[in-house]
PDB file of C-alpha atoms in Angstrom:
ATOM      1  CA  UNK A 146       0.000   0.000   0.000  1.00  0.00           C
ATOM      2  CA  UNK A 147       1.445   3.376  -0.918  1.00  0.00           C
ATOM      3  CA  UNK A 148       0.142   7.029  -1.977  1.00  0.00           C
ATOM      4  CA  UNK A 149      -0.515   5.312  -5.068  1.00  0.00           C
ATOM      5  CA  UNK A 150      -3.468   3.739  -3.539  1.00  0.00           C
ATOM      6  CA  UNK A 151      -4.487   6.879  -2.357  1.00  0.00           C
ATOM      7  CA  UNK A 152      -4.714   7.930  -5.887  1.00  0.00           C
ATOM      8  CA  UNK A 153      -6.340   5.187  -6.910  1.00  0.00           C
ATOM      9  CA  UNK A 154      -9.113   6.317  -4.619  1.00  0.00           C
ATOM     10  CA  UNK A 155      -9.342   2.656  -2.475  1.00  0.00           C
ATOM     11  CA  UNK A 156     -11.980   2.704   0.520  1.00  0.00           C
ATOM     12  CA  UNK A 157     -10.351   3.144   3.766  1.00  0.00           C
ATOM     13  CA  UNK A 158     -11.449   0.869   6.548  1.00  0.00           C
ATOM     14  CA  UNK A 159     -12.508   2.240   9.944  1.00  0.00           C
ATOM     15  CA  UNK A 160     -11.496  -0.266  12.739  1.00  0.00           C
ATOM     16  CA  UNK A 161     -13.279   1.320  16.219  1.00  0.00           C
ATOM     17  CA  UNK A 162     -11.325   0.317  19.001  1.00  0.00           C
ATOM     18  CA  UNK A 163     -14.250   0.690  21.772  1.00  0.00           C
ATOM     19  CA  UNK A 164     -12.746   0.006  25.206  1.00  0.00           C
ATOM     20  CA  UNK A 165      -9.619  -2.049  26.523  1.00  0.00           C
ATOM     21  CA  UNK A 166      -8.019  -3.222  29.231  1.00  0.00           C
ATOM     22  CA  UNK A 167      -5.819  -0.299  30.680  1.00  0.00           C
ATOM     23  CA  UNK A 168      -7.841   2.692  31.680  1.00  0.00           C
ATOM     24  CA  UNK A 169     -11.727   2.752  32.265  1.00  0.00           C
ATOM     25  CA  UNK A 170     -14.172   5.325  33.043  1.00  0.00           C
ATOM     26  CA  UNK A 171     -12.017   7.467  35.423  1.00  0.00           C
ATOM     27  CA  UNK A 172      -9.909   8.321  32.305  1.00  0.00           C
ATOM     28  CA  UNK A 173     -13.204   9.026  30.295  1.00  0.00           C
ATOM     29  CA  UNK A 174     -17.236   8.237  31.664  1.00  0.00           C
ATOM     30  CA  UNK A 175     -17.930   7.925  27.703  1.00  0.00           C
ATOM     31  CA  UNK A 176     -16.189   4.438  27.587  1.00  0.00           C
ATOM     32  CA  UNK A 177     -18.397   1.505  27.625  1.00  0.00           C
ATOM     33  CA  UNK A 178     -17.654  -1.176  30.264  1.00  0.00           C
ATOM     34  CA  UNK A 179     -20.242  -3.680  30.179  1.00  0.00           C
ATOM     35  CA  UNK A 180     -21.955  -5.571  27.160  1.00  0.00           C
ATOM     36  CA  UNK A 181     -24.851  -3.086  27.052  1.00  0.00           C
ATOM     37  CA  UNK A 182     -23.049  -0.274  26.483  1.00  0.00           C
ATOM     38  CA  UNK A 183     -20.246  -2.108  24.351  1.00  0.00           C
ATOM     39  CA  UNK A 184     -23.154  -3.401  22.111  1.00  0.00           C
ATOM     40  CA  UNK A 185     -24.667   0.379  21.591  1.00  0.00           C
ATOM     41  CA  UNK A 186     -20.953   1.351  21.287  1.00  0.00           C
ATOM     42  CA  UNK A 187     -20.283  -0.404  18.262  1.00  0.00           C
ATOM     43  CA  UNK A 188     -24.122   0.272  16.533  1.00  0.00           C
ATOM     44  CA  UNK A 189     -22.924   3.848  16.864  1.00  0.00           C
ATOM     45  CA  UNK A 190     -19.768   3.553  15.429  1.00  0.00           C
ATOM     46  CA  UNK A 191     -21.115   1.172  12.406  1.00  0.00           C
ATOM     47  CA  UNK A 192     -23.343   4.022  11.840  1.00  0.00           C
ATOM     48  CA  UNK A 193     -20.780   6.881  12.141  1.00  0.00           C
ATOM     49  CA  UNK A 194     -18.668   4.516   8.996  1.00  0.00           C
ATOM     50  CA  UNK A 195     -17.054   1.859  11.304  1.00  0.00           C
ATOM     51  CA  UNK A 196     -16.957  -1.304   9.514  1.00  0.00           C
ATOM     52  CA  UNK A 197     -14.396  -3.233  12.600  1.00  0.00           C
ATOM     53  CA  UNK A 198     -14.865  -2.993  16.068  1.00  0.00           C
ATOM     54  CA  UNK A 199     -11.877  -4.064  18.036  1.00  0.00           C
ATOM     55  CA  UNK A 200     -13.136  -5.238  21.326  1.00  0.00           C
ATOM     56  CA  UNK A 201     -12.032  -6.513  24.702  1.00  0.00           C
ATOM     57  CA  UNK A 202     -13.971  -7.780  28.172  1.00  0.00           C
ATOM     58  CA  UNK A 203     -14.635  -6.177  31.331  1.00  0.00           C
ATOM     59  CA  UNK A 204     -15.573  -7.660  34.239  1.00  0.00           C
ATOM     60  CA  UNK A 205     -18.699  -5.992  35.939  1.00  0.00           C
ATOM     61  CA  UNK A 206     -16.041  -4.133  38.218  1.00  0.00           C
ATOM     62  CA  UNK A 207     -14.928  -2.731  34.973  1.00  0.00           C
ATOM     63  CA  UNK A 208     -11.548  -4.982  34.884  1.00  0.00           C
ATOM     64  CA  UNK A 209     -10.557  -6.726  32.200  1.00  0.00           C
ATOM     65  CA  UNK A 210     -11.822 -10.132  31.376  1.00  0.00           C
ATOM     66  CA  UNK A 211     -10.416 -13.336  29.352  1.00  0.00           C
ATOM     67  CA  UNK A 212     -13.388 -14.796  29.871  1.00  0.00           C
ATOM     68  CA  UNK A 213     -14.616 -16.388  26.593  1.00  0.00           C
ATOM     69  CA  UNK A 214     -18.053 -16.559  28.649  1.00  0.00           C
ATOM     70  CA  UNK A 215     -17.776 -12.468  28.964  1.00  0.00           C
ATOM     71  CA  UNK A 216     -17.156 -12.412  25.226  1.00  0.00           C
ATOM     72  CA  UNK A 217     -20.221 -14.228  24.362  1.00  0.00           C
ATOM     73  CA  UNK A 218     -21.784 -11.702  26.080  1.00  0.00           C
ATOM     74  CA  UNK A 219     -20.269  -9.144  24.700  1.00  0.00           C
ATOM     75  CA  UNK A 220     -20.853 -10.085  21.018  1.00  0.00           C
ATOM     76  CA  UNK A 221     -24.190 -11.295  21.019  1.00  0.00           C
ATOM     77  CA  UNK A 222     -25.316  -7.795  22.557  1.00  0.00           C
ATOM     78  CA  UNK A 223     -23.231  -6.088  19.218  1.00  0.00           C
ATOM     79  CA  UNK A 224     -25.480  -8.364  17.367  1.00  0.00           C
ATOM     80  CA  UNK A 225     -28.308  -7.881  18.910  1.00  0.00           C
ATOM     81  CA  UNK A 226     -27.287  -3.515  18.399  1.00  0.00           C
ATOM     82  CA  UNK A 227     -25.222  -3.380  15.604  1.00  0.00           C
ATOM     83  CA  UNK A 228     -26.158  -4.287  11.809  1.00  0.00           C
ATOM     84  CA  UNK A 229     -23.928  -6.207  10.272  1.00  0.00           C
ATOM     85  CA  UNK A 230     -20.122  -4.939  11.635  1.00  0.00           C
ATOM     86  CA  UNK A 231     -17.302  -7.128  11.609  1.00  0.00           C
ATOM     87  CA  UNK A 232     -15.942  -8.171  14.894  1.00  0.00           C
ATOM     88  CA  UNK A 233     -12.390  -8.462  16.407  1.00  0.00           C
ATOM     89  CA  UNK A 234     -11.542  -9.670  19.529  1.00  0.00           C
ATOM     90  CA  UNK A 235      -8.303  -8.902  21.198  1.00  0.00           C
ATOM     91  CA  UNK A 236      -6.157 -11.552  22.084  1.00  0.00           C
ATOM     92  CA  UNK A 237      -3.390  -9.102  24.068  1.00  0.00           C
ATOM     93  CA  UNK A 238      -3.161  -9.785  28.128  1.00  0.00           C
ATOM     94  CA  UNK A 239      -0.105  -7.557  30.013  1.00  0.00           C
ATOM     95  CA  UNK A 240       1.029 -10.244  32.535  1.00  0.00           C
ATOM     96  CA  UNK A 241      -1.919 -12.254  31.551  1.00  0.00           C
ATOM     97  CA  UNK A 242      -0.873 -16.555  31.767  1.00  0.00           C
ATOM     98  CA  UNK A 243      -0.335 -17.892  28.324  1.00  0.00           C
ATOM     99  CA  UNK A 244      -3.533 -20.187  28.798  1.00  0.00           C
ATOM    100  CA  UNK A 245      -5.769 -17.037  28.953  1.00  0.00           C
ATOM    101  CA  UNK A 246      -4.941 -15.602  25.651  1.00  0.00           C
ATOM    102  CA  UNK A 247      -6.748 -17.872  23.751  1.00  0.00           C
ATOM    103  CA  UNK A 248     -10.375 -17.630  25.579  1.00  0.00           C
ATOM    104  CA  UNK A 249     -11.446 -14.787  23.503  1.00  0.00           C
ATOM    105  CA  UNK A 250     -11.083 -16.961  20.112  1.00  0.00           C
ATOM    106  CA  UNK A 251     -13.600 -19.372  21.386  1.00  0.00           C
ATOM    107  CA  UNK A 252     -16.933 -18.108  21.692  1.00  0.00           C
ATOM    108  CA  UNK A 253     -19.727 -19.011  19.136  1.00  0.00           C
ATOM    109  CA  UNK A 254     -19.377 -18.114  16.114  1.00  0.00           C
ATOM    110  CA  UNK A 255     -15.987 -17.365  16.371  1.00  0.00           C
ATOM    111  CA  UNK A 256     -15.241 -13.365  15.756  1.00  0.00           C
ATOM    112  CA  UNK A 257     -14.199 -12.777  12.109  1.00  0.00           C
ATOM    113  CA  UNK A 258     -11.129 -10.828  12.999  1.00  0.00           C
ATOM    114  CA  UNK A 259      -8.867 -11.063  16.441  1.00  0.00           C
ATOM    115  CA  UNK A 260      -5.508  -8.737  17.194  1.00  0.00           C
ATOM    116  CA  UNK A 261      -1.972 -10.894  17.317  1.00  0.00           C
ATOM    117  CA  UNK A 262       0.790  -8.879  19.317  1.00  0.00           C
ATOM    118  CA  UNK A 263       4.017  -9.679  17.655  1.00  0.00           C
ATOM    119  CA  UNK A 264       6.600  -9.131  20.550  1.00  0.00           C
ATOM    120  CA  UNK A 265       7.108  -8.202  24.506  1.00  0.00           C
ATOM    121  CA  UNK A 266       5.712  -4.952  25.185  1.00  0.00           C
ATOM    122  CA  UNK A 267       6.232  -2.726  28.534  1.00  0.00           C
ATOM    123  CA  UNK A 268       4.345  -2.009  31.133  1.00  0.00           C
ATOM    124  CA  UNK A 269       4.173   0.513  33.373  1.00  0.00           C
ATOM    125  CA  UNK A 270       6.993   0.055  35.658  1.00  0.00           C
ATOM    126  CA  UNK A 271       6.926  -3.619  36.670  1.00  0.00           C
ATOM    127  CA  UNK A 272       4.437  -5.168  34.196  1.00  0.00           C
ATOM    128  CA  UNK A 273       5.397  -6.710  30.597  1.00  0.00           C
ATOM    129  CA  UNK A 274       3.223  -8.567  28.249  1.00  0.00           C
ATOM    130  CA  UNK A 275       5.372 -10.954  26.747  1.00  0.00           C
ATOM    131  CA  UNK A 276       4.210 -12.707  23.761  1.00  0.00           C
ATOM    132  CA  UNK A 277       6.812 -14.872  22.987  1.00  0.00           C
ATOM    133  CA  UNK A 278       7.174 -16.761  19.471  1.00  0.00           C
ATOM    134  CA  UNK A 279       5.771 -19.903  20.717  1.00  0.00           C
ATOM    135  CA  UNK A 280       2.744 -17.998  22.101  1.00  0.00           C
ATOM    136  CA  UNK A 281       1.830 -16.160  18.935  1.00  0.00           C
ATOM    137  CA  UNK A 282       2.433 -19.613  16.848  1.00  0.00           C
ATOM    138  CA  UNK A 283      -0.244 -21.157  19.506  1.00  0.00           C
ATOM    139  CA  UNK A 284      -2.678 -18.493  19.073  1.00  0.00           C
ATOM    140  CA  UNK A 285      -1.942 -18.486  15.207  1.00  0.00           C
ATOM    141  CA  UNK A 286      -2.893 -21.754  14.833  1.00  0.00           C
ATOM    142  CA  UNK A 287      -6.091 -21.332  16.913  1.00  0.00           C
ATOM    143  CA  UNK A 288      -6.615 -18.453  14.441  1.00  0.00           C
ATOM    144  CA  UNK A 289      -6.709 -20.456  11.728  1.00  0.00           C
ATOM    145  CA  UNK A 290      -7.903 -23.623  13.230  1.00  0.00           C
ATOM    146  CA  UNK A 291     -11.261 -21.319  13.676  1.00  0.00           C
ATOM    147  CA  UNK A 292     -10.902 -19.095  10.220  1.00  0.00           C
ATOM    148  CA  UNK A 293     -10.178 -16.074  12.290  1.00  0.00           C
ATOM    149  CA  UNK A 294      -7.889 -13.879  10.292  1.00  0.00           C
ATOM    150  CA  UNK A 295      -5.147 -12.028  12.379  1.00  0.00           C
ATOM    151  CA  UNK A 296      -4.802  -8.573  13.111  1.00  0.00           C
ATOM    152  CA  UNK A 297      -0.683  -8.357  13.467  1.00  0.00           C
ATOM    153  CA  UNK A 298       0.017  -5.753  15.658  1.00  0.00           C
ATOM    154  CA  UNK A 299       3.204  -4.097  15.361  1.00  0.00           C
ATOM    155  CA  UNK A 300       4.293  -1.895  18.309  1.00  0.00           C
ATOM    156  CA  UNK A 301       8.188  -1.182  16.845  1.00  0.00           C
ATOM    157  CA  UNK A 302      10.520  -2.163  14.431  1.00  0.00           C
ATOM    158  CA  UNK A 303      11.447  -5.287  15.944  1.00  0.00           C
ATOM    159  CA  UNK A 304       7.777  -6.385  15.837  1.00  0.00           C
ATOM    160  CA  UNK A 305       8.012  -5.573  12.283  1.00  0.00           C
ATOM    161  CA  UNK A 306      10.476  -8.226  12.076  1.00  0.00           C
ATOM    162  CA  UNK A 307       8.443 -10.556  14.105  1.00  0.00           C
ATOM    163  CA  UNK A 308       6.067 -10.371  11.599  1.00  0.00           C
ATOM    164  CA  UNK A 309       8.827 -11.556   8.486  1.00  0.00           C
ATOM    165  CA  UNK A 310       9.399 -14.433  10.847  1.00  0.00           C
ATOM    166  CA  UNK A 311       5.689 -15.276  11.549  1.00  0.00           C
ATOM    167  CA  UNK A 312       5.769 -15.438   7.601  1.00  0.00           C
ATOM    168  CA  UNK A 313       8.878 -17.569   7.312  1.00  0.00           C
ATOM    169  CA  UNK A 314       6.567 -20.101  10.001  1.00  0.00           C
ATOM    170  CA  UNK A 315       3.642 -19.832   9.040  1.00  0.00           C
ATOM    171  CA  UNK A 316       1.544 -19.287   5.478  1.00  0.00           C
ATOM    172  CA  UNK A 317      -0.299 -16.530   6.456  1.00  0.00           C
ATOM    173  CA  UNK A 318      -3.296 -16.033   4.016  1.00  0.00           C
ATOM    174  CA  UNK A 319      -3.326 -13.303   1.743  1.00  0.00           C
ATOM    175  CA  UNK A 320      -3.248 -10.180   2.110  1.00  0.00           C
ATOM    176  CA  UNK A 321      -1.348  -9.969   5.819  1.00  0.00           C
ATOM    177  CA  UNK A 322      -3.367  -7.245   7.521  1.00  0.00           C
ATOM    178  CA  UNK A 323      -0.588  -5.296   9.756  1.00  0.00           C
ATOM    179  CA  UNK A 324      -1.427  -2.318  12.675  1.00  0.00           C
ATOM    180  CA  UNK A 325       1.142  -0.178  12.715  1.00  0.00           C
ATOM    181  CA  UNK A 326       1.330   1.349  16.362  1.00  0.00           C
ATOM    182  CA  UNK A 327       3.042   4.608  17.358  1.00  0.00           C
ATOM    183  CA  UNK A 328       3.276   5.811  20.572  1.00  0.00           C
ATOM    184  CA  UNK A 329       5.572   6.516  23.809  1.00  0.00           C
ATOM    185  CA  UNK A 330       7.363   3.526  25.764  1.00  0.00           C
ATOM    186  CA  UNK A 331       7.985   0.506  24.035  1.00  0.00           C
ATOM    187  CA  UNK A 332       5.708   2.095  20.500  1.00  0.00           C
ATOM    188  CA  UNK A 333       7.807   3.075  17.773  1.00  0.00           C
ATOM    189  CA  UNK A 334       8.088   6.603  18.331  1.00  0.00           C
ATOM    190  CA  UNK A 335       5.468   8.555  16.272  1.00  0.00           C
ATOM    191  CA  UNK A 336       7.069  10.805  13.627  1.00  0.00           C
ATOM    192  CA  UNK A 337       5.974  10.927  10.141  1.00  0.00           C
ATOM    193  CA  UNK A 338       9.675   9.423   8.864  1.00  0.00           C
ATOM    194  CA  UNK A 339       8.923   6.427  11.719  1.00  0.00           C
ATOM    195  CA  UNK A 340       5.743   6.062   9.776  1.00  0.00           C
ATOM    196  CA  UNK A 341       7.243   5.999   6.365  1.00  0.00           C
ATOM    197  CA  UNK A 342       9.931   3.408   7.343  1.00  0.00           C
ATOM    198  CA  UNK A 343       7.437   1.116   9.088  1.00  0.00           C
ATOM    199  CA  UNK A 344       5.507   0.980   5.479  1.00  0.00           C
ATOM    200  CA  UNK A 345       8.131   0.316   3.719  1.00  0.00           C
ATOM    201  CA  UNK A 346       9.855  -2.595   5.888  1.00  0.00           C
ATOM    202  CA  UNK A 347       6.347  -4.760   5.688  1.00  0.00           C
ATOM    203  CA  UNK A 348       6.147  -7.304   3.742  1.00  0.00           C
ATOM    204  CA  UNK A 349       5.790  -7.293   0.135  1.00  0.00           C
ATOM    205  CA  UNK A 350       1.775  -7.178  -0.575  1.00  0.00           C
ATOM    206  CA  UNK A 351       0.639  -6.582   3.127  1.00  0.00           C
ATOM    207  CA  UNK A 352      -2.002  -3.521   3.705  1.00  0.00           C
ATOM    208  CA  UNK A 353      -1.772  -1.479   6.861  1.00  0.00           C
ATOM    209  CA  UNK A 354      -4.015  -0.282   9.682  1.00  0.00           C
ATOM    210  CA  UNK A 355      -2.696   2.782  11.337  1.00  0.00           C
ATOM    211  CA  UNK A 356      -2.785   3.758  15.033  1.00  0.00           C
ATOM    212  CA  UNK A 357      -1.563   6.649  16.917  1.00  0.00           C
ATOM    213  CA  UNK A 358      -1.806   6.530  21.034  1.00  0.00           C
ATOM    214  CA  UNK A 359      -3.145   9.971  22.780  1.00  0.00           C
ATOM    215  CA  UNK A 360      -2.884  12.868  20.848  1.00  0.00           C
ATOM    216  CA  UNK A 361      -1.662  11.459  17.987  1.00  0.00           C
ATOM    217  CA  UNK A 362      -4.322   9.748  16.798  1.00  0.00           C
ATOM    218  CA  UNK A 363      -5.606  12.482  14.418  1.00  0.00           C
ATOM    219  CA  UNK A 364      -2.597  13.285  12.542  1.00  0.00           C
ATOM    220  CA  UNK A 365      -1.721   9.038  11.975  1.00  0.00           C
ATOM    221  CA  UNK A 366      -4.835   8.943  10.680  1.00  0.00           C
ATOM    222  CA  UNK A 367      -4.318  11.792   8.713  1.00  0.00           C
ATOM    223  CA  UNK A 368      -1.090   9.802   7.217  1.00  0.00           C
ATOM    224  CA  UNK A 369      -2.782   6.435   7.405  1.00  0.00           C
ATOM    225  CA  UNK A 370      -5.336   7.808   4.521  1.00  0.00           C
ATOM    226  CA  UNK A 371      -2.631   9.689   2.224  1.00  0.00           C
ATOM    227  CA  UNK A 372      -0.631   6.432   2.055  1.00  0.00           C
ATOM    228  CA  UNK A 373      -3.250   3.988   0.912  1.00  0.00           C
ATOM    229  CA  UNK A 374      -3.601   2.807   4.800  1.00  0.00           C
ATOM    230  CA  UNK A 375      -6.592   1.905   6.547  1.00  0.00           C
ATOM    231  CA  UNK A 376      -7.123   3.873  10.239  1.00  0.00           C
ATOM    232  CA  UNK A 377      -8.293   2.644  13.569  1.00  0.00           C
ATOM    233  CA  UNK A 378      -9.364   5.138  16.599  1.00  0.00           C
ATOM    234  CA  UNK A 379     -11.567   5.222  19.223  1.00  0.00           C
ATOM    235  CA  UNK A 380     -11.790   5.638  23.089  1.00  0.00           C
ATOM    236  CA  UNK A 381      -9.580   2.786  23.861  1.00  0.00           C
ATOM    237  CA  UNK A 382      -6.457   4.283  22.019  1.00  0.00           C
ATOM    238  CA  UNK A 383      -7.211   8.042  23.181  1.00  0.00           C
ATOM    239  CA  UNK A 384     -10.505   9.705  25.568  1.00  0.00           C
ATOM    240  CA  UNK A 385      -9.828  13.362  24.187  1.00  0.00           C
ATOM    241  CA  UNK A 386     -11.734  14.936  20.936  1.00  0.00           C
ATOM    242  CA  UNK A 387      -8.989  17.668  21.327  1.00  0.00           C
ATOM    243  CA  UNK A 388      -6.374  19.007  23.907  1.00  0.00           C
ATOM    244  CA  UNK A 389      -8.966  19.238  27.361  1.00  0.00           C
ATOM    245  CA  UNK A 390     -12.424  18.385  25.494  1.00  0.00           C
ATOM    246  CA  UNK A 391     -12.627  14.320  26.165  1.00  0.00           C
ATOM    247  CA  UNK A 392     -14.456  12.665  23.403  1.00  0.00           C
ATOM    248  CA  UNK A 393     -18.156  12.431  23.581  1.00  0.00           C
ATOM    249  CA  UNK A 394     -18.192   8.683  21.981  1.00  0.00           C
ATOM    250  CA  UNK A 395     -16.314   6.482  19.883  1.00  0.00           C
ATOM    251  CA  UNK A 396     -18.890   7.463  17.445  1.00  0.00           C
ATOM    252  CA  UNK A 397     -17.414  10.817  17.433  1.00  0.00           C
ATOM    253  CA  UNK A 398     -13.972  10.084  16.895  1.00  0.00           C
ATOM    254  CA  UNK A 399     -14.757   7.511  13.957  1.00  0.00           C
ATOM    255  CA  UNK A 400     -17.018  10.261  12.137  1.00  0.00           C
ATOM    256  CA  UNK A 401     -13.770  12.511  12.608  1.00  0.00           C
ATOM    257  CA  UNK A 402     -11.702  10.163  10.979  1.00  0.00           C
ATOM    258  CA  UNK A 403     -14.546   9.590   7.889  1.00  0.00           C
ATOM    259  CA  UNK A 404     -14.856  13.512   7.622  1.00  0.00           C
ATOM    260  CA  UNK A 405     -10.779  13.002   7.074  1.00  0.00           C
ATOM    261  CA  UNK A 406     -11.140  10.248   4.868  1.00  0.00           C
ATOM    262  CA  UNK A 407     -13.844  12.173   2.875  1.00  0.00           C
ATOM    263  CA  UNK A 408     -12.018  15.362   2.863  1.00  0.00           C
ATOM    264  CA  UNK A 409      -8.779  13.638   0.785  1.00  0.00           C
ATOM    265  CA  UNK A 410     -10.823  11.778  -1.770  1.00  0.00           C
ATOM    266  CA  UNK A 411     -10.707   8.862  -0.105  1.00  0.00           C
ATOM    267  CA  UNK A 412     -14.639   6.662   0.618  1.00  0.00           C
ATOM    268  CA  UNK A 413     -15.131   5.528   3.757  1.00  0.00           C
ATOM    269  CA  UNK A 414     -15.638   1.431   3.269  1.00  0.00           C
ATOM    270  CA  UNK A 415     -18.819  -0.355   4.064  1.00  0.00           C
ATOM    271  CA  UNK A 416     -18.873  -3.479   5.818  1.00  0.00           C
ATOM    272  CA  UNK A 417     -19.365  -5.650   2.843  1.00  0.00           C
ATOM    273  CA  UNK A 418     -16.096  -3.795   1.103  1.00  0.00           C
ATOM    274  CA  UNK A 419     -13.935  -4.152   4.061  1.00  0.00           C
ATOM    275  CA  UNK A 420     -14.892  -8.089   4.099  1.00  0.00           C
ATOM    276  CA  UNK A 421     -13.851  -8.068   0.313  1.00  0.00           C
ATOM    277  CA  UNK A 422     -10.910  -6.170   0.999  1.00  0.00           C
ATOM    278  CA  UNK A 423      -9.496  -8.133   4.060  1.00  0.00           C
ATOM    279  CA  UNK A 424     -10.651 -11.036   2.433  1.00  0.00           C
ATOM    280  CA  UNK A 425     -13.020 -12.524   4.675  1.00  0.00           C
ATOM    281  CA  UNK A 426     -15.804 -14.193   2.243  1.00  0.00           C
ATOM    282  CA  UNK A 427     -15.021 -16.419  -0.451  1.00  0.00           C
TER     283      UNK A 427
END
């Protein structure tokens, strides 16, 4: 994917990320928590030109959950609110047992999409996700066992690597669908040359979601649309519309980043697109 698919005019895919596993209402009393409001959540962003929504568990304290139990719940109230979006679970778990990981792959129907974390990732001070090769190879396999295609998230360069290897592994069905991550701590640092680089080292024939933590999700999705990419946001990733005004919804941030998309020439995809595009049906 380059500027030459910007040209082209391709649809860009909106991936809402609606609520994780870090921060919770304190940060922002817009973020949805339990199924209920994850399920209206994700009907909002559909309509506001979401065609993903990347999803984790809560527990009713508003913790996170592995539970594939929670999940269920969790997905069968998007159904129930949503039209027809595409659904991707997370798979990521900072100092989460191996064992865990895989829960959210197993509810019924499996999700469509789920997130792969290709390397170790920092914490805070003391905590570390690790995601070793033999983990991602397990949760790979359950991937595909279940015709769940992976989200490869790619936090810095040496994930980028990780992803070559996964390749070298592993036959990866086409096209390899990469989130490129930029951020502070262990993110690759988020200038627009970091972003250049990071498309250019994937691998030949992948396409690219782009993510920018805080403050920097606007302008990365700015950049994600003039180079062909497709663009995730939403309250998991960053609370704030602008610098002291948190975000009303996830709605709100996704209809920013369609009025961006719309704004460079570039249509917003609908669900049935982004299936076609990622590959999904047959």
């Amino acid at each position: 994917m380059s500027y030459e698919d910007y040209l082209a005019g391709d649809p860009v895919i909106l991936t809402a990320a609606l609520t994780g596993g870090v921060h919770g209402k304190e940060a922002n009393p817009n973020l949805p928590e339990t199924p209920e409001e994850i399920g209206r959540a994700a009907a909002e962003a559909e309509a506001a030109g979401a065609s993903v929504v990347h999803l984790h568990a809560r527990r009713p304290n508003g913790e996170r959950s592995f539970s594939t139990e929670r999940f269920q719940e969790i997905d069968d109230a998007v159904r129930r609110h949503a039209d027809d979006v595409i659904i991707q679970h997370s798979t990521g778990g900072t100092a989460a047992p191996d064992e865990y990981r895989a829960r959210p792959l197993r509810t019924d129907p499996a999700p469509e999409m789920a997130s792969l974390d290709m390397g170790p990732l920092n914490r805070y001070d003391r905590l570390t996700s690790e995601n070793t090769r033999g983990l991602v190879n397990d949760l790979y396999d359950e991937m595909r066992t279940r015709g769940i295609k992976p989200e490869l998230e790619v936090f810095n360069d040496g994930h980028l690597n990780e992803v070559h290897g996964l390749l070298d592994r592993r036959d990866l069905s086409a096209p390899v669908y990469a989130t490129l991550i930029f951020g502070p701590g262990t993110l690759t640092r988020p200038t627009p040359q970091n972003f250049l680089n990071s498309i250019d080292n994937l691998p030949a024939g992948a396409s690219f979601n782009t993510l920018g933590f805080g403050r920097h999700q606007l302008p990365f999705a700015a950049m994600g649309v003039l180079f062909g990419g497709h663009v995730r946001v939403g309250l998991k990733d960053n609370v704030y519309l602008r610098r002291g005004e948190l975000a009303e919804s996830n709605a709100q941030l996704v209809a920013r980043a369609a009025a961006i998309a719309e704004r460079l020439g570039r249509p917003v995809a609908t669900t049935d697109q982004a299936r076609e595009i990622l590959r999904l049906v047959d």
